[in-house]
């Protein structure tokens, strides 16, 4: 008795605790979303998920348990307790008896299928619960297909614990069928609810579609059908197929294992009521099979069977008619079974029809999925593959280029003339003065040595951007051209390419003895400031120069600037960083304990947060709510809280925006911008730091489009459509988040705009000072450039032969070879007239990546993405002539490393205790020529502090290494005045590549 009382008390306590925990979680999330201004997004998502969960779980449980209850009522009386009952049972019309030799295998097979279903749906649910656990389970399985079942059986048997779990389920069902079949019904109902509710985005998109105004060629359907409608029906199929299949199997097992059939060694046969019940469930299952074959017809546009992605010749001529036939056959069987259920007759002359039909159907299903496609592929397609597949290859090329926005690339021929002169260098002085000599990695290493100030600060990243800066008066700005004087320039500003890095707080670097609760949550609350370095200038000793550095902490400015012009060009204000890339702790502000602001000499300066990014905790019920939500019980007992105390959580910017818009994919590289927004969307408090994150709309359902991988968090996701539809701006002090639509022509973001009408704003609403800093995102550019390697070939025969395949070249960085990464430049694009530029200057901010032919090293093309003004987002592909040699990065690297004088100098630096690091090799287009520039850094093997020691410049048949870019350019274009340290090596002209 006492034991039962304790068990009840424990159960009630656990239930109350779970309820309060859920309530605390919901309350804290509502307060957070309300604070940040996106409560409508959260409520719609929660209501949709909750409603779907309750609906699916309720319908599934009611259907399964109701059928099992009915089956239990209709099963045979156990052991026939009296002769009268036995006689009555024998008189009931029933099917033939099943002996033990057949009964046991049938029961084991059906129980094994139940075990497979439980594990399979558990895995799918686990991918939604934690995407990083299992990554190879398709979202929309075709569970009933013989090939799929055979594949599942093979996978599970090859995994010992899977096999053991299935065996345990089989034994348990055979021994305890009544209890276990109901328990599994409840478990599957919960799994179905989990899967459907976590696909809430598909449900919402289905009810608010946007037309693509483009159709696919196989069924002539608008592409929106495949993006918005087909996933919804696949999700419905996933749920109902599992529901009806399990119910059919569970009812059959209930009848087969009832009345002690196994112990008696015989099953007396299905009674009339049992047969009617099985006919009804079988009819519903076949109805779903018909739906599945109907959907499978449309899913052929994702077929990998042919030489290209999408429906191939075999799919269209053999599989499609087979699926259509099987769809109508399934529908006919379903209607027949349901008609027999409604108008039931115990004795029917059409009764054998169902068995013959099922036999023919199963044979046709195996033939359609396995034998017929194989025969057509080997006997008809492969002997004439190009002829048969040519129209389908054309479809894949066209729709892949649409899906990745490759069809809008402006392709132009670029034939380097090699006649670059001193006058051209002078005319392109802005390009020369913005050639990047400092890579991100060496600058970060230097920052960590010189600018971290304290252990608890960290520079996690350095981002390339461009700023318009005031010139000094009188102007004494160092130029890259040195001896090439500029003409009189009446302008007072200039564009400079810079590297900007945020000085964030890294609490893990705080000494272990100081990692107390007060320090973690009340004192160490924010980072402070940033550094900004020009990419092309070098300070004495080979170190980078800084436009902005240190922590000044005086009344005039919080950071040190290099000049008055920089101070007026770059807004500094109070550069506290409460929200950043590595910020992962929650903090309380406005307490009795002051926050560490920044160090000043041997003392520290303290501050109290006055932003809008916190939620008031106070001393009442909210303290308990957040203590439960954050699982931090010290919040209940601390005496440092005041009535106005606020809690700031979810301060990591990626986590922050992911919580608001989980239906978007976000770029891996947020970048910091220092600008005066001056707009109502942004708070006024003297903070001018903002994070900009590119967001993408993606899909894996674009018809005929070849798939690629997109890195998301800690795993890769297959996609075949992407658009950079949104720019996200996060205030580094207040944490406010604004979403701006950068691509209004994208139907997916238009659909999300319908669903969440107050979430997205037009890009024109982004303040001009911030809009000047948007740039073409690297992640999107990488995906497009990778697709272009193959899909620049638009001729089906050339594509089939892969005769013009490209590749991304490699370069030597440090002491290892690696693929060339896209890099930003300020330069003028060849063949672009001045009328298309944004101002009187031709130079613009672009992202560039070169290509070489497959297994060759000469340059074949380069892709450029534009980022300025009205030209933002435009792509240009410059193709080099095939009949002449244009040096590629690998050839230039080879010339550098095999040059006896240069390689000897690098070897001298690579002595014990130091090493020479070859930086990024940049290809700079200037006029109708190409200039190659590579920096050389020297760093210690320990306590690395990289210094820029040499610059290598290559042009046509000459290669120069000099201490500075100015001297290297002089060595190329004014060799008669070259200083002694400059090393000039002529390049031998190799034979052109064929």
Tab-separated table of N, CA and C in Angstrom, residues 533-625:
chain	number	residue	atom	x	y	z
A	533	UNK	N	41.605	47.829	-40.311
A	533	UNK	CA	42.916	47.941	-40.944
A	533	UNK	C	42.770	48.051	-42.444
A	534	UNK	N	43.503	48.963	-43.088
A	534	UNK	CA	43.532	48.950	-44.552
A	534	UNK	C	44.222	47.684	-45.032
A	535	UNK	N	43.760	47.146	-46.138
A	535	UNK	CA	44.266	45.851	-46.586
A	535	UNK	C	45.609	45.954	-47.286
A	536	UNK	N	46.056	47.167	-47.607
A	536	UNK	CA	47.186	47.287	-48.513
A	536	UNK	C	48.395	48.001	-47.928
A	537	UNK	N	48.327	48.477	-46.687
A	537	UNK	CA	49.449	49.232	-46.136
A	537	UNK	C	50.090	48.472	-44.989
A	538	UNK	N	51.359	48.798	-44.772
A	538	UNK	CA	52.158	48.093	-43.782
A	538	UNK	C	52.820	49.118	-42.877
A	539	UNK	N	52.758	48.869	-41.578
A	539	UNK	CA	53.412	49.731	-40.597
A	539	UNK	C	54.879	49.327	-40.476
A	540	UNK	N	55.687	50.139	-39.809
A	540	UNK	CA	57.083	49.760	-39.589
A	540	UNK	C	57.182	48.396	-38.904
A	541	UNK	N	58.141	47.605	-39.369
A	541	UNK	CA	58.312	46.269	-38.818
A	541	UNK	C	57.465	45.227	-39.507
A	542	UNK	N	56.739	45.605	-40.559
A	542	UNK	CA	55.940	44.643	-41.304
A	542	UNK	C	54.595	44.330	-40.685
A	543	UNK	N	54.182	45.077	-39.670
A	543	UNK	CA	52.895	44.853	-39.024
A	543	UNK	C	51.796	45.623	-39.754
A	544	UNK	N	50.541	45.231	-39.569
A	544	UNK	CA	49.463	45.969	-40.234
A	544	UNK	C	49.260	47.338	-39.612
A	545	UNK	N	48.819	48.275	-40.429
A	545	UNK	CA	48.402	49.566	-39.911
A	545	UNK	C	46.950	49.461	-39.441
A	546	UNK	N	46.578	50.387	-38.583
A	546	UNK	CA	45.211	50.384	-38.054
A	546	UNK	C	44.594	51.760	-38.241
A	547	UNK	N	43.412	51.785	-38.859
A	547	UNK	CA	42.609	52.999	-38.835
A	547	UNK	C	41.960	53.167	-37.465
A	548	UNK	N	41.501	52.043	-36.896
A	548	UNK	CA	40.868	52.042	-35.579
A	548	UNK	C	41.506	50.920	-34.767
A	549	UNK	N	41.864	51.210	-33.515
A	549	UNK	CA	42.516	50.195	-32.696
A	549	UNK	C	42.378	50.562	-31.218
A	550	UNK	N	42.905	49.692	-30.370
A	550	UNK	CA	43.021	49.915	-28.929
A	550	UNK	C	41.664	50.244	-28.280
A	551	UNK	N	41.725	50.546	-27.001
A	551	UNK	CA	40.584	51.050	-26.237
A	551	UNK	C	41.053	52.332	-25.560
A	552	UNK	N	40.558	53.465	-26.066
A	552	UNK	CA	41.030	54.759	-25.542
A	552	UNK	C	40.345	55.096	-24.228
A	553	UNK	N	39.021	54.945	-24.213
A	553	UNK	CA	38.285	55.176	-22.980
A	553	UNK	C	38.277	56.608	-22.501
A	554	UNK	N	38.469	57.581	-23.408
A	554	UNK	CA	38.403	58.978	-22.977
A	554	UNK	C	37.069	59.592	-23.380
A	555	UNK	N	36.916	60.843	-23.117
A	555	UNK	CA	35.636	61.514	-23.366
A	555	UNK	C	35.375	61.738	-24.846
A	556	UNK	N	36.469	61.823	-25.635
A	556	UNK	CA	36.299	62.119	-27.051
A	556	UNK	C	35.880	60.887	-27.845
A	557	UNK	N	36.568	59.791	-27.631
A	557	UNK	CA	36.264	58.572	-28.375
A	557	UNK	C	36.650	57.364	-27.551
A	558	UNK	N	35.880	56.287	-27.728
A	558	UNK	CA	36.148	55.073	-26.955
A	558	UNK	C	37.299	54.269	-27.534
A	559	UNK	N	37.606	54.483	-28.830
A	559	UNK	CA	38.684	53.767	-29.495
A	559	UNK	C	39.666	54.767	-30.092
A	560	UNK	N	40.862	54.303	-30.339
A	560	UNK	CA	41.898	55.166	-30.915
A	560	UNK	C	41.803	55.122	-32.434
A	561	UNK	N	41.796	56.289	-33.070
A	561	UNK	CA	41.772	56.360	-34.526
A	561	UNK	C	43.078	56.946	-35.027
A	562	UNK	N	43.419	56.616	-36.254
A	562	UNK	CA	44.726	57.008	-36.792
A	562	UNK	C	44.790	58.475	-37.182
A	563	UNK	N	43.640	59.112	-37.383
A	563	UNK	CA	43.655	60.504	-37.810
A	563	UNK	C	42.287	61.125	-37.550
A	564	UNK	N	42.245	62.437	-37.679
A	564	UNK	CA	40.991	63.143	-37.523
A	564	UNK	C	40.015	62.779	-38.642
A	565	UNK	N	40.548	62.559	-39.850
A	565	UNK	CA	39.689	62.188	-40.972
A	565	UNK	C	39.013	60.841	-40.728
A	566	UNK	N	39.761	59.899	-40.174
A	566	UNK	CA	39.173	58.586	-39.851
A	566	UNK	C	38.131	58.745	-38.764
A	567	UNK	N	38.404	59.576	-37.782
A	567	UNK	CA	37.466	59.783	-36.682
A	567	UNK	C	36.141	60.340	-37.210
A	568	UNK	N	36.215	61.212	-38.220
A	568	UNK	CA	34.996	61.772	-38.789
A	568	UNK	C	34.326	60.813	-39.781
A	569	UNK	N	35.086	59.869	-40.331
A	569	UNK	CA	34.529	58.951	-41.339
A	569	UNK	C	33.911	57.716	-40.721
A	570	UNK	N	34.506	57.237	-39.642
A	570	UNK	CA	34.045	55.993	-39.011
A	570	UNK	C	33.377	56.340	-37.688
A	571	UNK	N	32.070	56.151	-37.555
A	571	UNK	CA	31.410	56.440	-36.283
A	571	UNK	C	31.838	55.428	-35.220
A	572	UNK	N	32.265	55.929	-34.091
A	572	UNK	CA	32.746	55.060	-33.011
A	572	UNK	C	31.699	54.983	-31.897
A	573	UNK	N	31.339	56.123	-31.347
A	573	UNK	CA	30.340	56.149	-30.284
A	573	UNK	C	30.748	55.311	-29.090
A	574	UNK	N	29.818	54.494	-28.598
A	574	UNK	CA	30.061	53.591	-27.470
A	574	UNK	C	29.973	52.157	-28.000
A	575	UNK	N	31.089	51.622	-28.436
A	575	UNK	CA	31.053	50.366	-29.200
A	575	UNK	C	31.008	49.112	-28.327
A	576	UNK	N	29.993	49.023	-27.479
A	576	UNK	CA	29.844	47.831	-26.640
A	576	UNK	C	29.137	46.736	-27.448
A	577	UNK	N	29.639	45.510	-27.349
A	577	UNK	CA	29.112	44.390	-28.125
A	577	UNK	C	28.468	43.401	-27.168
A	578	UNK	N	27.150	43.515	-27.022
A	578	UNK	CA	26.397	42.588	-26.181
A	578	UNK	C	25.902	41.385	-26.974
A	579	UNK	N	25.850	41.524	-28.292
A	579	UNK	CA	25.348	40.450	-29.150
A	579	UNK	C	26.377	40.223	-30.246
A	580	UNK	N	26.874	38.986	-30.359
A	580	UNK	CA	27.950	38.736	-31.305
A	580	UNK	C	27.997	37.305	-31.799
A	581	UNK	N	29.116	36.965	-32.444
A	581	UNK	CA	29.276	35.647	-33.050
A	581	UNK	C	29.631	34.567	-32.043
A	582	UNK	N	30.367	34.932	-30.978
A	582	UNK	CA	30.800	33.909	-30.013
A	582	UNK	C	30.140	34.096	-28.661
A	583	UNK	N	29.206	35.012	-28.556
A	583	UNK	CA	28.527	35.266	-27.286
A	583	UNK	C	27.531	34.148	-27.015
A	584	UNK	N	27.770	33.357	-25.969
A	584	UNK	CA	26.901	32.211	-25.717
A	584	UNK	C	26.446	32.113	-24.267
A	585	UNK	N	26.580	33.190	-23.497
A	585	UNK	CA	26.112	33.171	-22.111
A	585	UNK	C	24.930	34.124	-21.968
A	586	UNK	N	24.073	33.834	-20.995
A	586	UNK	CA	23.018	34.778	-20.655
A	586	UNK	C	23.521	35.617	-19.486
A	587	UNK	N	23.134	36.889	-19.472
A	587	UNK	CA	23.625	37.807	-18.437
A	587	UNK	C	22.455	38.595	-17.878
A	588	UNK	N	22.660	39.100	-16.662
A	588	UNK	CA	21.688	39.975	-16.012
A	588	UNK	C	22.305	41.356	-15.870
A	589	UNK	N	21.571	42.367	-16.281
A	589	UNK	CA	22.071	43.732	-16.223
A	589	UNK	C	21.151	44.571	-15.325
A	590	UNK	N	21.674	45.732	-14.937
A	590	UNK	CA	20.894	46.585	-14.045
A	590	UNK	C	20.798	46.006	-12.647
A	591	UNK	N	21.844	45.338	-12.189
A	591	UNK	CA	21.865	44.743	-10.848
A	591	UNK	C	22.682	45.642	-9.916
A	592	UNK	N	22.832	45.196	-8.691
A	592	UNK	CA	23.683	45.933	-7.743
A	592	UNK	C	25.149	45.844	-8.128
A	593	UNK	N	25.488	44.851	-8.933
A	593	UNK	CA	26.868	44.655	-9.380
A	593	UNK	C	27.046	45.341	-10.726
A	594	UNK	N	28.052	46.195	-10.850
A	594	UNK	CA	28.295	46.879	-12.117
A	594	UNK	C	29.027	45.958	-13.081
A	595	UNK	N	28.769	46.196	-14.369
A	595	UNK	CA	29.371	45.363	-15.411
A	595	UNK	C	30.748	45.902	-15.783
A	596	UNK	N	31.657	44.966	-16.064
A	596	UNK	CA	32.968	45.350	-16.567
A	596	UNK	C	32.811	45.927	-17.962
A	597	UNK	N	33.234	47.192	-18.129
A	597	UNK	CA	33.105	47.848	-19.431
A	597	UNK	C	34.357	47.627	-20.267
A	598	UNK	N	35.504	48.099	-19.754
A	598	UNK	CA	36.774	47.882	-20.434
A	598	UNK	C	37.899	48.162	-19.452
A	599	UNK	N	39.056	47.581	-19.677
A	599	UNK	CA	40.195	47.843	-18.794
A	599	UNK	C	40.818	49.200	-19.115
A	600	UNK	N	41.321	49.862	-18.088
A	600	UNK	CA	42.005	51.152	-18.253
A	600	UNK	C	43.230	51.137	-17.338
A	601	UNK	N	44.371	50.833	-17.958
A	601	UNK	CA	45.594	50.711	-17.167
A	601	UNK	C	45.494	49.526	-16.225
A	602	UNK	N	45.778	49.760	-14.957
A	602	UNK	CA	45.674	48.697	-13.957
A	602	UNK	C	44.284	48.609	-13.360
A	603	UNK	N	43.395	49.520	-13.744
A	603	UNK	CA	42.037	49.535	-13.218
A	603	UNK	C	41.052	49.102	-14.302
A	604	UNK	N	39.808	48.980	-13.894
A	604	UNK	CA	38.731	48.649	-14.826
A	604	UNK	C	37.659	49.730	-14.772
A	605	UNK	N	37.036	49.977	-15.915
A	605	UNK	CA	35.907	50.895	-15.999
A	605	UNK	C	34.630	50.060	-16.040
A	606	UNK	N	33.628	50.507	-15.300
A	606	UNK	CA	32.387	49.731	-15.195
A	606	UNK	C	31.230	50.505	-15.823
A	607	UNK	N	30.166	49.778	-16.117
A	607	UNK	CA	29.043	50.371	-16.845
A	607	UNK	C	27.756	49.656	-16.448
A	608	UNK	N	26.623	50.281	-16.742
A	608	UNK	CA	25.311	49.663	-16.555
A	608	UNK	C	24.583	49.711	-17.894
A	609	UNK	N	24.121	48.568	-18.340
A	609	UNK	CA	23.453	48.453	-19.639
A	609	UNK	C	22.149	49.252	-19.637
A	610	UNK	N	21.957	50.060	-20.701
A	610	UNK	CA	20.737	50.855	-20.812
A	610	UNK	C	20.027	50.610	-22.141
A	611	UNK	N	20.283	49.433	-22.748
A	611	UNK	CA	19.661	49.124	-24.036
A	611	UNK	C	18.288	48.491	-23.884
A	612	UNK	N	17.738	48.061	-25.015
A	612	UNK	CA	16.376	47.498	-25.031
A	612	UNK	C	16.392	45.993	-25.250
A	613	UNK	N	17.556	45.377	-25.167
A	613	UNK	CA	17.656	43.955	-25.485
A	613	UNK	C	17.343	43.023	-24.341
A	614	UNK	N	17.013	43.560	-23.167
A	614	UNK	CA	16.767	42.704	-22.023
A	614	UNK	C	15.295	42.609	-21.667
A	615	UNK	N	14.977	41.591	-20.857
A	615	UNK	CA	13.620	41.381	-20.349
A	615	UNK	C	13.666	41.564	-18.839
A	616	UNK	N	12.774	42.386	-18.315
A	616	UNK	CA	12.797	42.686	-16.891
A	616	UNK	C	12.507	41.422	-16.078
A	617	UNK	N	13.369	41.175	-15.096
A	617	UNK	CA	13.215	40.024	-14.218
A	617	UNK	C	12.577	40.437	-12.899
A	618	UNK	N	13.106	41.523	-12.326
A	618	UNK	CA	12.555	42.026	-11.068
A	618	UNK	C	12.703	41.039	-9.933
A	619	UNK	N	11.747	41.082	-9.024
A	619	UNK	CA	11.815	40.225	-7.847
A	619	UNK	C	10.597	39.337	-7.682
A	620	UNK	N	9.717	39.288	-8.680
A	620	UNK	CA	8.478	38.544	-8.543
A	620	UNK	C	8.500	37.224	-9.271
A	621	UNK	N	7.334	36.901	-9.889
A	621	UNK	CA	7.161	35.613	-10.539
A	621	UNK	C	8.082	35.420	-11.734
A	622	UNK	N	8.532	36.520	-12.345
A	622	UNK	CA	9.405	36.369	-13.498
A	622	UNK	C	10.758	35.765	-13.108
A	623	UNK	N	11.197	36.042	-11.885
A	623	UNK	CA	12.456	35.467	-11.449
A	623	UNK	C	12.345	33.940	-11.411
A	624	UNK	N	11.224	33.435	-10.882
A	624	UNK	CA	11.008	31.993	-10.861
A	624	UNK	C	10.884	31.438	-12.263
A	625	UNK	N	10.182	32.168	-13.133
A	625	UNK	CA	9.983	31.704	-14.501
A	625	UNK	C	11.319	31.546	-15.221
